[in-house]
XYZ file of C-alpha atoms in Angstrom:
740
model
C -13.854 -20.962 -3.586
C -16.002 -22.729 -1.163
C -15.671 -26.249 -2.882
C -19.195 -26.435 -3.783
C -20.291 -27.987 -7.100
C -22.860 -25.804 -8.635
C -24.511 -28.663 -10.502
C -25.175 -30.285 -7.140
C -27.119 -27.436 -5.449
C -28.296 -24.803 -8.111
C -29.621 -24.355 -11.795
C -29.154 -21.749 -14.297
C -31.919 -19.822 -15.827
C -34.800 -20.747 -13.680
C -38.190 -19.898 -14.850
C -40.301 -17.838 -12.505
C -44.124 -16.959 -13.160
C -46.385 -14.441 -11.426
C -44.308 -11.200 -12.138
C -45.506 -7.580 -12.636
C -43.866 -7.528 -16.116
C -45.799 -7.686 -19.140
C -45.130 -11.244 -19.935
C -45.697 -12.058 -16.102
C -42.600 -14.213 -16.180
C -38.677 -14.140 -15.951
C -35.637 -16.233 -15.459
C -33.340 -16.116 -12.497
C -29.727 -16.428 -13.487
C -28.788 -18.954 -10.731
C -30.824 -20.259 -7.957
C -29.844 -22.327 -5.043
C -33.269 -22.949 -3.428
C -33.691 -22.155 0.081
C -30.150 -20.569 0.280
C -28.944 -18.447 -2.642
C -29.786 -16.367 -5.725
C -27.378 -14.512 -8.151
C -28.205 -12.117 -11.042
C -25.860 -10.424 -13.290
C -26.583 -7.232 -14.931
C -24.969 -5.334 -17.738
C -21.797 -3.057 -16.784
C -22.839 0.311 -15.074
C -26.375 -0.882 -14.207
C -27.946 0.346 -11.035
C -27.615 -2.590 -8.584
C -30.181 -1.091 -6.198
C -32.723 -1.106 -9.064
C -31.707 -4.555 -9.701
C -32.121 -5.796 -6.315
C -35.860 -4.593 -6.383
C -36.275 -6.774 -9.392
C -34.555 -9.785 -7.895
C -36.734 -9.525 -4.740
C -39.682 -9.745 -6.858
C -38.295 -13.062 -8.052
C -37.925 -14.081 -4.603
C -41.616 -13.257 -3.626
C -42.827 -15.176 -6.714
C -41.048 -18.353 -5.602
C -42.615 -21.098 -3.492
C -41.811 -20.588 0.297
C -39.419 -23.478 0.449
C -37.339 -22.233 -2.426
C -37.052 -18.643 -1.453
C -33.258 -17.841 -0.838
C -31.970 -16.245 2.198
C -29.305 -14.276 0.126
C -29.246 -12.477 -3.154
C -26.158 -11.391 -5.020
C -26.031 -9.108 -7.932
C -23.116 -7.787 -9.966
C -22.357 -5.762 -13.198
C -18.925 -7.178 -13.534
C -17.449 -4.232 -11.655
C -19.437 -4.034 -8.363
C -21.004 -6.791 -6.365
C -23.905 -6.319 -3.993
C -24.876 -9.085 -1.458
C -28.523 -8.710 0.139
C -29.804 -10.430 3.137
C -33.480 -11.063 2.390
C -34.609 -11.341 6.148
C -33.024 -8.302 7.279
C -32.883 -5.907 4.222
C -29.138 -5.233 4.992
C -26.840 -5.089 2.095
C -23.149 -5.042 1.429
C -21.799 -3.337 -1.880
C -18.042 -3.167 -2.861
C -15.825 -3.469 -6.018
C -15.069 -6.697 -7.634
C -11.327 -6.292 -6.843
C -12.323 -6.128 -3.138
C -13.785 -9.630 -3.271
C -10.907 -11.314 -1.725
C -11.246 -9.173 1.272
C -14.851 -9.586 1.425
C -15.101 -13.207 0.758
C -16.081 -14.047 4.324
C -19.591 -12.276 3.770
C -20.498 -15.557 1.619
C -19.559 -17.827 4.528
C -23.376 -18.667 4.470
C -22.582 -20.880 1.409
C -21.090 -23.580 3.741
C -23.405 -23.110 6.567
C -21.284 -20.702 8.662
C -23.058 -17.455 10.180
C -21.131 -14.268 9.361
C -19.914 -13.024 12.746
C -18.627 -9.489 11.899
C -22.197 -8.131 11.506
C -21.398 -4.638 12.811
C -20.266 -1.950 10.122
C -16.489 -2.491 9.196
C -15.000 0.685 10.364
C -11.067 1.256 9.683
C -9.125 1.048 12.840
C -8.273 4.583 14.061
C -7.091 6.586 16.827
C -10.332 5.898 18.671
C -9.647 2.118 18.492
C -6.118 2.866 19.919
C -7.771 4.753 22.617
C -10.209 1.881 23.506
C -7.103 -0.483 23.681
C -5.489 1.866 26.118
C -8.511 1.702 28.113
C -8.214 -2.102 28.228
C -4.651 -1.729 29.124
C -5.603 0.707 32.103
C -8.446 -1.586 33.322
C -5.913 -4.581 33.472
C -3.224 -2.367 35.022
C -5.857 -1.216 37.771
C -6.767 -4.825 38.353
C -2.985 -5.602 39.394
C -1.848 -6.932 35.885
C 1.289 -4.796 35.379
C 4.513 -4.347 33.783
C 6.184 -6.526 31.188
C 3.569 -9.102 31.133
C 0.508 -6.593 30.533
C 2.692 -4.870 27.855
C 3.611 -7.993 25.862
C -0.004 -9.212 26.327
C -1.223 -5.955 24.516
C 1.106 -6.544 21.990
C 0.180 -10.134 21.421
C -3.397 -9.192 21.116
C -2.697 -6.522 18.549
C -1.099 -9.126 16.418
C -4.228 -11.400 16.831
C -6.732 -8.633 16.036
C -4.780 -8.023 12.909
C -4.580 -11.454 11.835
C -8.131 -12.099 11.995
C -8.897 -9.575 9.169
C -5.912 -9.857 6.791
C -5.565 -13.584 5.734
C -2.983 -14.560 8.421
C -4.960 -17.741 9.249
C -6.686 -20.085 6.754
C -10.068 -18.781 8.003
C -10.820 -15.283 8.927
C -12.420 -14.266 12.276
C -10.472 -17.246 14.090
C -9.564 -15.157 17.004
C -13.176 -13.696 17.285
C -14.553 -17.256 17.314
C -12.239 -18.201 20.105
C -13.417 -15.121 22.168
C -17.184 -15.551 21.292
C -17.474 -19.293 21.599
C -14.944 -20.557 23.910
C -14.728 -18.170 26.790
C -17.434 -17.581 29.336
C -19.375 -14.279 29.325
C -18.123 -13.508 32.616
C -14.511 -13.416 31.552
C -13.244 -15.750 34.147
C -11.496 -18.113 31.736
C -10.265 -15.783 29.153
C -6.862 -15.373 30.647
C -6.308 -19.130 30.615
C -7.801 -19.548 27.149
C -5.403 -16.821 25.856
C -2.456 -18.738 27.407
C -3.441 -22.005 25.586
C -4.017 -19.948 22.335
C -0.314 -18.450 22.755
C 1.230 -21.953 23.401
C -0.458 -23.269 20.257
C 0.636 -20.333 18.079
C 4.307 -20.922 19.368
C 4.168 -24.697 18.604
C 4.804 -26.117 15.145
C 1.830 -28.329 13.839
C 3.718 -31.531 13.906
C 4.629 -30.978 17.472
C 1.074 -30.254 18.688
C -0.774 -32.866 20.911
C -3.395 -35.117 19.145
C -6.198 -34.034 21.299
C -5.931 -30.142 20.718
C -9.317 -28.948 20.045
C -10.115 -28.217 16.399
C -10.722 -24.350 17.292
C -7.220 -24.070 18.610
C -5.648 -26.417 15.862
C -6.870 -24.102 13.270
C -4.370 -21.523 13.985
C -0.842 -21.721 12.315
C 2.633 -21.820 13.845
C 3.534 -18.275 14.187
C 7.418 -18.364 15.757
C 9.192 -15.318 15.427
C 9.521 -15.439 19.539
C 6.252 -13.248 19.725
C 4.543 -16.038 21.642
C 7.471 -17.886 22.998
C 7.645 -16.425 26.618
C 5.220 -17.574 29.278
C 3.002 -14.950 30.922
C 1.244 -14.808 34.038
C -2.366 -15.483 33.578
C -4.583 -12.257 33.387
C -7.761 -11.863 35.156
C -10.482 -10.391 32.864
C -13.746 -9.087 33.701
C -17.111 -9.230 31.721
C -16.387 -5.434 30.794
C -12.872 -6.490 29.560
C -14.061 -9.300 27.547
C -16.573 -7.266 25.801
C -14.107 -4.503 25.089
C -11.790 -7.283 23.344
C -14.927 -8.457 21.298
C -15.718 -4.925 20.190
C -12.260 -4.370 19.234
C -12.335 -7.605 17.089
C -15.320 -6.340 15.333
C -13.410 -3.538 13.742
C -11.526 -3.887 10.326
C -7.891 -4.314 11.406
C -6.829 -4.849 7.804
C -7.294 -1.352 7.322
C -4.684 -0.306 9.849
C -2.106 2.436 9.069
C 1.368 2.795 10.612
C -0.104 5.713 12.537
C -2.012 3.556 14.832
C 0.914 1.857 16.460
C 2.476 5.214 17.375
C -0.906 6.653 18.659
C -1.581 3.614 20.704
C 2.015 3.612 22.154
C 1.502 7.161 23.288
C -1.884 6.466 24.449
C -0.993 3.840 26.780
C 2.248 5.325 28.270
C 2.169 6.882 31.610
C 2.204 10.726 31.221
C 5.041 11.020 33.641
C 7.224 8.568 31.823
C 6.371 10.173 28.531
C 7.664 13.423 29.720
C 10.850 11.962 31.034
C 11.654 10.020 27.929
C 10.717 13.092 25.750
C 8.572 10.732 23.567
C 6.500 12.648 21.022
C 4.961 10.266 18.327
C 5.277 11.534 14.812
C 2.614 11.860 12.077
C 2.926 10.102 8.788
C 2.816 13.481 7.157
C 5.928 14.794 9.074
C 7.681 11.424 8.606
C 7.404 11.647 4.884
C 8.850 15.292 5.151
C 12.029 13.783 6.190
C 11.870 10.573 4.032
C 11.316 12.375 0.727
C 14.720 14.017 0.517
C 16.545 11.600 2.465
C 15.760 8.646 0.043
C 12.270 8.491 -1.550
C 12.422 11.269 -3.874
C 15.517 9.636 -5.230
C 14.104 6.154 -5.526
C 10.995 7.571 -7.231
C 13.223 9.207 -9.919
C 15.062 6.004 -10.464
C 11.936 4.097 -10.644
C 10.635 6.548 -13.077
C 13.663 6.386 -15.436
C 13.649 2.744 -15.398
C 10.099 2.562 -17.110
C 9.723 0.293 -20.109
C 13.493 -1.004 -19.926
C 13.906 -4.485 -18.425
C 17.605 -3.988 -17.710
C 17.282 -0.804 -15.794
C 14.061 -2.108 -13.854
C 16.129 -5.228 -12.848
C 19.097 -3.016 -11.735
C 16.549 -0.780 -9.704
C 15.145 -4.078 -8.062
C 18.710 -5.348 -7.232
C 19.382 -1.981 -5.719
C 16.487 -1.927 -3.229
C 17.803 -4.794 -0.916
C 21.136 -2.998 -0.515
C 19.770 -0.294 1.411
C 19.893 -0.238 5.322
C 17.781 2.162 7.587
C 18.317 2.877 11.099
C 16.033 4.763 13.558
C 18.273 5.147 16.908
C 15.110 6.434 18.827
C 12.492 4.566 17.004
C 9.823 4.424 19.625
C 7.074 2.369 18.114
C 8.565 2.185 14.778
C 6.634 4.720 12.800
C 9.807 5.950 10.754
C 10.647 2.269 9.918
C 7.154 1.458 9.068
C 6.528 4.250 6.818
C 10.067 3.706 5.127
C 9.310 -0.124 4.747
C 5.977 0.319 3.294
C 7.113 2.967 0.894
C 10.114 0.588 -0.208
C 7.814 -2.302 -0.791
C 5.527 -0.369 -2.986
C 8.360 0.879 -5.044
C 9.704 -2.845 -5.475
C 6.080 -4.226 -6.225
C 5.320 -1.341 -8.922
C 8.721 -2.263 -10.628
C 8.099 -6.071 -10.185
C 4.861 -5.872 -11.883
C 6.080 -3.903 -14.714
C 9.049 -6.055 -15.237
C 6.794 -9.253 -15.392
C 4.638 -7.738 -17.907
C 7.589 -7.104 -19.866
C 9.181 -10.559 -19.476
C 5.611 -12.150 -20.131
C 5.325 -10.403 -23.526
C 8.841 -11.564 -24.551
C 8.145 -15.226 -23.395
C 4.821 -15.351 -25.195
C 2.685 -14.590 -22.078
C 4.250 -17.349 -20.000
C 5.951 -16.201 -16.716
C 6.719 -18.702 -13.997
C 6.415 -16.578 -10.706
C 7.952 -17.442 -7.397
C 7.004 -14.530 -5.077
C 9.257 -15.497 -2.287
C 12.117 -15.333 -4.815
C 11.104 -12.205 -6.483
C 10.127 -10.111 -3.463
C 13.551 -9.303 -1.956
C 12.742 -6.112 -0.009
C 12.913 -7.506 3.577
C 12.100 -6.070 7.286
C 15.614 -7.234 8.129
C 16.773 -4.096 6.273
C 15.411 -2.028 9.050
C 17.245 -1.381 12.321
C 16.029 0.320 15.268
C 17.154 1.336 19.125
C 14.547 2.112 21.703
C 14.958 2.823 25.266
C 11.708 1.622 26.535
C 10.531 -1.961 26.286
C 6.792 -1.824 25.373
C 7.289 0.515 22.166
C 10.303 -1.660 21.105
C 7.823 -4.539 21.150
C 5.407 -2.634 19.433
C 7.849 -1.716 16.597
C 8.997 -5.363 16.166
C 5.331 -6.439 15.798
C 4.476 -3.618 13.778
C 7.217 -4.159 11.067
C 5.788 -7.749 11.036
C 2.163 -6.731 10.551
C 3.425 -4.208 7.718
C 5.294 -7.013 5.967
C 2.134 -8.935 5.893
C 0.046 -5.907 4.749
C 2.395 -5.844 1.697
C 2.411 -9.620 1.214
C -1.328 -9.217 0.839
C -0.921 -6.373 -1.804
C 1.495 -8.473 -3.656
C -0.757 -11.527 -3.592
C -3.511 -9.395 -5.043
C -1.409 -7.737 -7.797
C 0.631 -10.970 -8.716
C -2.105 -13.323 -8.333
C -0.157 -15.744 -6.093
C -1.391 -16.115 -2.386
C 1.789 -15.556 -0.187
C 1.489 -15.602 3.775
C 4.854 -15.317 5.535
C 4.285 -17.682 8.361
C 6.128 -18.761 10.191
C 7.898 -15.668 11.001
C 11.657 -16.207 9.937
C 12.750 -12.602 9.245
C 12.346 -9.678 11.669
C 13.370 -6.180 11.994
C 16.512 -5.612 14.267
C 14.925 -3.610 17.167
C 17.226 -3.321 20.165
C 15.930 -2.601 23.485
C 18.512 -0.153 24.886
C 19.865 3.200 25.570
C 20.882 4.509 22.099
C 23.493 6.884 23.629
C 25.283 3.928 25.204
C 24.944 1.660 22.051
C 27.541 1.243 19.395
C 25.409 2.134 16.151
C 27.833 0.659 13.623
C 27.951 -2.500 15.825
C 24.191 -2.607 15.780
C 24.004 -2.399 11.994
C 26.683 -5.101 11.477
C 28.570 -2.794 9.376
C 31.778 -4.680 9.590
C 30.278 -7.684 8.081
C 27.751 -6.179 5.620
C 29.646 -3.302 4.185
C 30.423 -5.102 0.837
C 26.928 -5.507 0.279
C 25.507 -2.191 1.138
C 24.282 0.383 -1.261
C 23.328 2.932 1.243
C 22.591 3.591 4.723
C 20.032 6.160 5.975
C 19.551 7.188 9.691
C 16.203 8.741 10.400
C 13.886 9.563 13.242
C 12.412 11.821 15.925
C 14.838 11.815 18.828
C 13.789 12.805 22.261
C 12.860 16.512 23.060
C 14.302 17.317 26.463
C 15.529 20.721 27.360
C 19.014 21.222 28.691
C 17.504 22.443 31.925
C 14.995 19.388 32.215
C 17.512 16.747 31.865
C 18.247 14.026 34.555
C 21.809 13.824 36.118
C 22.177 10.684 34.155
C 21.175 12.417 30.835
C 23.463 15.464 31.585
C 26.417 13.027 31.997
C 25.791 11.286 28.874
C 25.736 14.702 26.934
C 29.168 15.812 28.682
C 30.648 12.471 27.853
C 29.549 12.465 24.194
C 30.701 16.171 23.753
C 33.934 15.738 25.835
C 36.227 18.763 25.606
C 33.338 20.940 24.378
C 33.115 23.565 27.122
C 29.762 24.886 25.870
C 27.754 21.640 25.612
C 26.210 22.274 28.862
C 23.539 24.320 26.987
C 22.607 21.769 24.523
C 19.226 20.094 24.518
C 19.188 16.177 24.714
C 18.484 15.856 21.030
C 21.734 17.181 20.165
C 23.373 13.825 21.216
C 21.504 12.014 18.383
C 22.726 14.633 15.899
C 26.198 14.127 17.044
C 26.230 10.257 16.998
C 24.605 10.418 13.557
C 27.388 12.767 12.127
C 29.935 10.453 13.620
C 28.384 7.479 12.102
C 28.322 9.218 8.768
C 31.899 10.351 8.921
C 32.839 6.704 10.011
C 31.136 5.261 6.732
C 32.666 8.244 4.635
C 36.253 6.903 5.740
C 35.565 3.135 5.647
C 33.200 2.628 2.855
C 33.855 5.383 0.118
C 31.370 3.449 -2.332
C 28.528 3.809 0.119
C 25.884 6.717 0.283
C 25.070 7.608 3.827
C 22.772 10.392 4.936
C 20.847 11.166 8.291
C 17.646 13.106 8.569
C 16.186 13.930 11.859
C 13.135 15.688 13.392
C 13.770 17.992 16.257
C 12.829 21.165 18.165
C 13.951 24.495 16.450
C 16.105 25.125 19.575
C 19.265 23.599 18.042
C 19.285 25.931 15.153
C 19.075 29.156 17.327
C 21.212 31.219 19.797
C 23.743 29.488 22.254
C 23.049 26.052 21.029
C 24.510 26.735 17.652
C 28.183 26.997 18.268
C 28.746 23.917 20.398
C 26.519 21.510 18.251
C 27.425 22.827 14.673
C 31.069 23.111 15.266
C 30.955 19.330 16.043
C 28.502 18.377 13.243
C 29.955 20.522 10.332
C 33.598 21.166 11.204
C 34.910 18.323 13.246
C 32.691 15.630 11.763
C 33.114 17.126 8.170
C 29.442 16.815 7.251
C 26.973 19.385 5.461
C 23.329 20.211 5.482
C 21.969 18.785 2.203
C 18.146 19.341 3.006
C 15.950 21.098 5.880
C 12.657 22.251 6.598
C 12.633 25.641 8.549
C 10.290 25.915 11.617
C 6.685 24.219 11.427
C 4.155 23.475 13.680
C 4.148 19.776 15.227
C 1.050 17.736 14.100
C 0.014 14.307 15.193
C -3.200 12.401 15.940
C -2.194 11.192 19.214
C -3.839 12.132 22.566
C -2.160 14.762 24.508
C 0.057 15.651 21.445
C 3.039 17.912 21.840
C 2.742 21.560 21.211
C 6.257 22.396 19.847
C 7.763 23.947 16.743
C 10.028 21.433 14.793
C 12.598 21.497 12.151
C 13.847 18.729 9.828
C 17.630 18.619 9.097
C 19.395 16.229 6.831
C 23.329 15.745 6.989
C 25.540 14.209 4.462
C 29.411 13.739 4.342
C 30.835 16.818 2.712
C 33.056 15.198 0.317
C 30.076 13.398 -1.422
C 27.132 15.627 -0.877
C 25.093 16.869 -3.928
C 25.719 20.143 -5.154
C 22.168 21.183 -5.214
C 20.610 21.620 -1.643
C 17.013 21.555 -0.841
C 15.391 24.048 1.814
C 11.708 24.073 2.468
C 10.269 27.190 4.072
C 6.729 28.015 5.709
C 4.634 31.145 5.349
C 3.151 30.133 8.636
C 4.080 27.319 11.180
C 0.945 25.322 10.430
C 1.186 25.934 6.578
C 2.310 23.909 3.499
C 6.101 23.974 2.743
C 7.445 25.600 -0.231
C 10.783 24.208 -1.545
C 13.690 26.316 -2.772
C 16.987 25.183 -4.330
C 19.976 26.391 -2.335
C 23.710 26.109 -2.898
C 24.318 25.956 0.757
C 22.369 25.745 3.929
C 23.546 27.309 7.264
C 23.196 26.071 10.781
C 20.480 28.603 10.983
C 18.408 27.003 8.231
C 18.940 29.869 5.871
C 20.541 29.646 2.484
C 24.152 30.807 2.818
C 27.511 29.831 4.025
C 28.028 27.671 7.233
C 28.843 30.494 9.330
C 28.336 30.246 13.050
C 27.910 33.133 15.248
C 29.944 32.786 18.281
C 29.326 34.003 21.800
C 30.598 37.152 22.591
C 31.010 38.052 26.402
C 32.205 41.643 25.978
C 30.711 44.479 23.749
C 32.240 44.962 20.317
C 32.067 48.654 20.939
C 34.047 49.891 23.975
C 31.993 51.413 26.556
C 28.629 49.685 25.620
C 26.902 47.765 28.594
C 26.437 44.089 28.055
C 23.266 42.560 26.965
C 22.021 40.171 29.733
C 19.001 37.803 30.154
C 16.504 39.604 32.254
C 15.033 38.756 35.643
C 13.430 35.360 35.638
C 10.946 34.386 38.315
C 10.234 30.564 37.688
C 7.550 30.921 40.288
C 4.697 29.014 39.119
C 2.852 32.585 38.866
C 2.738 33.098 42.596
C 5.002 36.156 42.846
C 3.087 37.949 39.820
C -0.170 39.965 39.530
C -1.736 39.777 36.167
C -4.200 42.738 36.404
C -4.856 45.904 38.251
C -7.885 44.204 39.745
C -5.750 41.409 41.225
C -3.126 43.838 42.871
C -5.858 46.214 44.069
C -7.598 43.174 45.902
C -4.322 41.929 47.265
C -3.198 45.209 48.739
C -6.743 45.979 50.123
C -6.160 42.847 52.410
C -2.342 43.499 52.872
C -1.489 47.100 52.653
C 1.937 46.506 54.166
C 3.048 44.723 51.010
C 2.747 47.883 48.826
C 6.516 48.561 49.415
C 7.461 45.126 47.756
C 5.325 45.766 44.699
C 7.163 46.468 41.166
C 5.882 46.743 37.853
C 7.045 43.962 35.630
C 7.811 44.046 31.950
C 8.434 40.982 29.795
C 8.386 40.198 26.112
C 4.581 39.836 25.989
C 3.981 42.783 28.063
C 6.335 44.779 26.112
C 5.138 43.731 22.599
C 1.238 43.842 23.512
C 1.136 47.123 25.828
C 0.105 44.850 29.028
C 1.079 45.991 32.499
C 1.616 43.387 35.228
C 3.345 43.778 38.616
C 5.157 41.499 40.727
C 6.382 40.885 44.570
C 10.139 41.931 44.431
C 11.252 40.708 48.001
C 14.959 41.526 47.499
C 16.179 42.990 50.616
C 13.003 41.922 52.917
C 13.793 40.981 56.221
C 12.402 37.953 57.749
C 10.699 40.158 60.455
C 9.000 42.060 57.713
C 7.888 39.126 55.924
C 6.228 37.472 59.131
C 3.865 40.378 59.062
C 2.458 39.636 55.827
C 0.590 36.255 55.886
C -0.679 36.723 52.397
C 2.865 37.250 51.075
C 4.084 34.248 52.863
C 1.319 32.263 51.564
C 2.593 33.092 48.083
C 6.088 32.543 48.985
C 4.928 28.958 50.188
C 3.494 28.199 46.743
C 6.604 29.042 45.075
C 8.533 26.620 47.029
C 6.189 23.836 46.269
C 6.262 24.763 42.529
C 10.092 24.713 42.434
C 10.127 21.624 44.372
C 7.942 19.791 41.907
C 10.066 20.874 38.931
C 11.711 18.260 36.817
C 14.784 20.344 36.696
C 17.489 19.699 39.253
C 18.664 23.554 39.128
C 15.056 24.643 39.688
C 14.697 22.552 42.523
C 17.557 24.138 44.377
C 15.992 27.322 43.946
C 13.236 25.975 46.231
C 15.545 27.242 49.033
C 15.007 30.826 48.334
C 11.301 30.932 47.371
C 10.902 34.608 47.996
C 13.260 35.524 45.148
C 13.335 35.292 41.429
C 15.771 32.616 40.244
C 17.626 35.115 38.321
C 18.072 38.835 39.253
C 20.633 40.839 37.257
C 18.466 43.900 37.945
C 20.192 47.394 38.947
C 18.528 50.529 39.326
C 19.269 52.146 36.092
C 17.774 52.763 32.629
C 17.403 49.772 30.608
C 17.444 49.019 26.718
C 14.900 46.121 26.416
C 15.070 43.405 23.624
C 11.927 41.147 23.646
C 13.495 37.649 22.992
C 10.393 35.538 21.943
C 6.610 35.630 21.583
C 4.392 32.500 21.102
C 7.329 30.637 19.870
C 8.528 33.082 17.112
C 11.612 35.150 17.206
């Protein structure tokens, strides 16, 4: 592997005397004097014990012959021991391609990554976010900062996964070719970016060897020229520390976590971005397409014709995430598709090899046909759209490394010629069919799957522009004003499915979206599900009932979600799949269902319509109760709090009322409130403590994200909703802790 002829430097079976054994002598399997010793033991032998024996050989040698490194193997595991430090690396033989850099001393290179090789995790994402924050604080902001971070992510990954001919090239640039104070780091990165964007044949003859060693990347990732970033010593060290981690073990989850960690919290709330964990992604992708593909793969085992048909089918699939964020749904989907392809191809090649007498000519670039170009995304924010594009390149390379390992032929997809179709734009303003190029590609499609986790923004928290979009999409639907923002993605998905059902009858099409459970409850059901089921002619073919949101990102969303899968009614499977949970944080139990209602229970697609008048004459209407929306400033949560307030301001006693909400009713609690209906300005001016609370209510409402709540800041002494009349009530608690 290192181009060294053994006979030139080392000998086999070197005799050594002066040992503690009965004979006092032994033989070293291989010795390169002053550099390296190798010992092989029987399968299953304890390599720690064998190391002790090998080190006795080392001590018995003349000083100038003693090796610096000792390697031992039992033909299943390899143990590499550094004599001077006593440190050892042990790994399986199958891991040798990933660990080969530990033997760099054979060609006179010192191993740079001396720290333990920890997999990249959420903590690493937080460290990159910290670097982002330091650069931003220094004045390096906006598009340039975001693109710089994405490029550094690509370089960190490339160092540990064989993207370059030599591992650790980026680390070498940082450690050996930048000053410790970081002053020249920005300029050095700019030179590196320019090199990565220049084909080898067009590079200047005088380019330093440490830059010329990098390949041509292309793919537009390094094409744009960025303003130079000014790095501090701390920033440079943070980047060096990040380089010491094992980015080859990166999970798709890291990209979503990194994206959420660096986004501005205010922007994150406005966009409704909530990164989805891999566990939740697979809950959606399983019924959508993975379970079917795994069944097809299983049915093809041992059959060359069916295996080839399966491999021919995979490239005909298309996938769209119309709110892709940093691309987690696309990443996991692509990875799973590549694993299915790789497993089928390995089996097919084995069958072909047997029929051809063991000889199979293999061209990986020809036989591996699943491509990132089958994956489409739309993302409102530029930074996550950049992350998604690069993340899919990295996932592509990860799978090429696996293919190289399993198929025995190295395959690095550089320069980048294929890319996922990630569009930076507003999904509600984009023509999805046009983005998918359905008019041109329809004859070649086998199936189209829409998937994702659209923004979670309540109807009362939408901006005026978002409200305008909703009303335009649901034109003519008089009840659409109550819908949450996510409903727009359901509608556009349903309309796309209907379009495909009418124009491509051979094509399977389905959509599976994660969302809050609010769209399956109460007043949102009629306006949304009338559109999805009746007007767009779809049915629910799979669904997860309410479960607790889980992810690994900092500041994770505390919400309860559902997953709903739609398909055209005319081609939906007869058997539907319904997943229920004994508790929101528990594991799902699957049930077979003939039909699934919009309320995610088994049964017909009946929609409970809004009824303004009681069905029985003379019965009073059921109305929403008094609603404070006061930031807690009109409410007294305990008897002690109330007593203290009245002791300081006894004149407020006439305005104190007992308050009862769902939690009070169900838990037997007692609270009170300031009920200032009918209070005159003159009365209030005599109550400074009351007025202080009123002032705080005004501030809380003015700071609300909801334009409607902001308007109530004009009447801060009153609850926002006051249907109260002095009579006897029948009370119906609406919710408690998110559960009906």
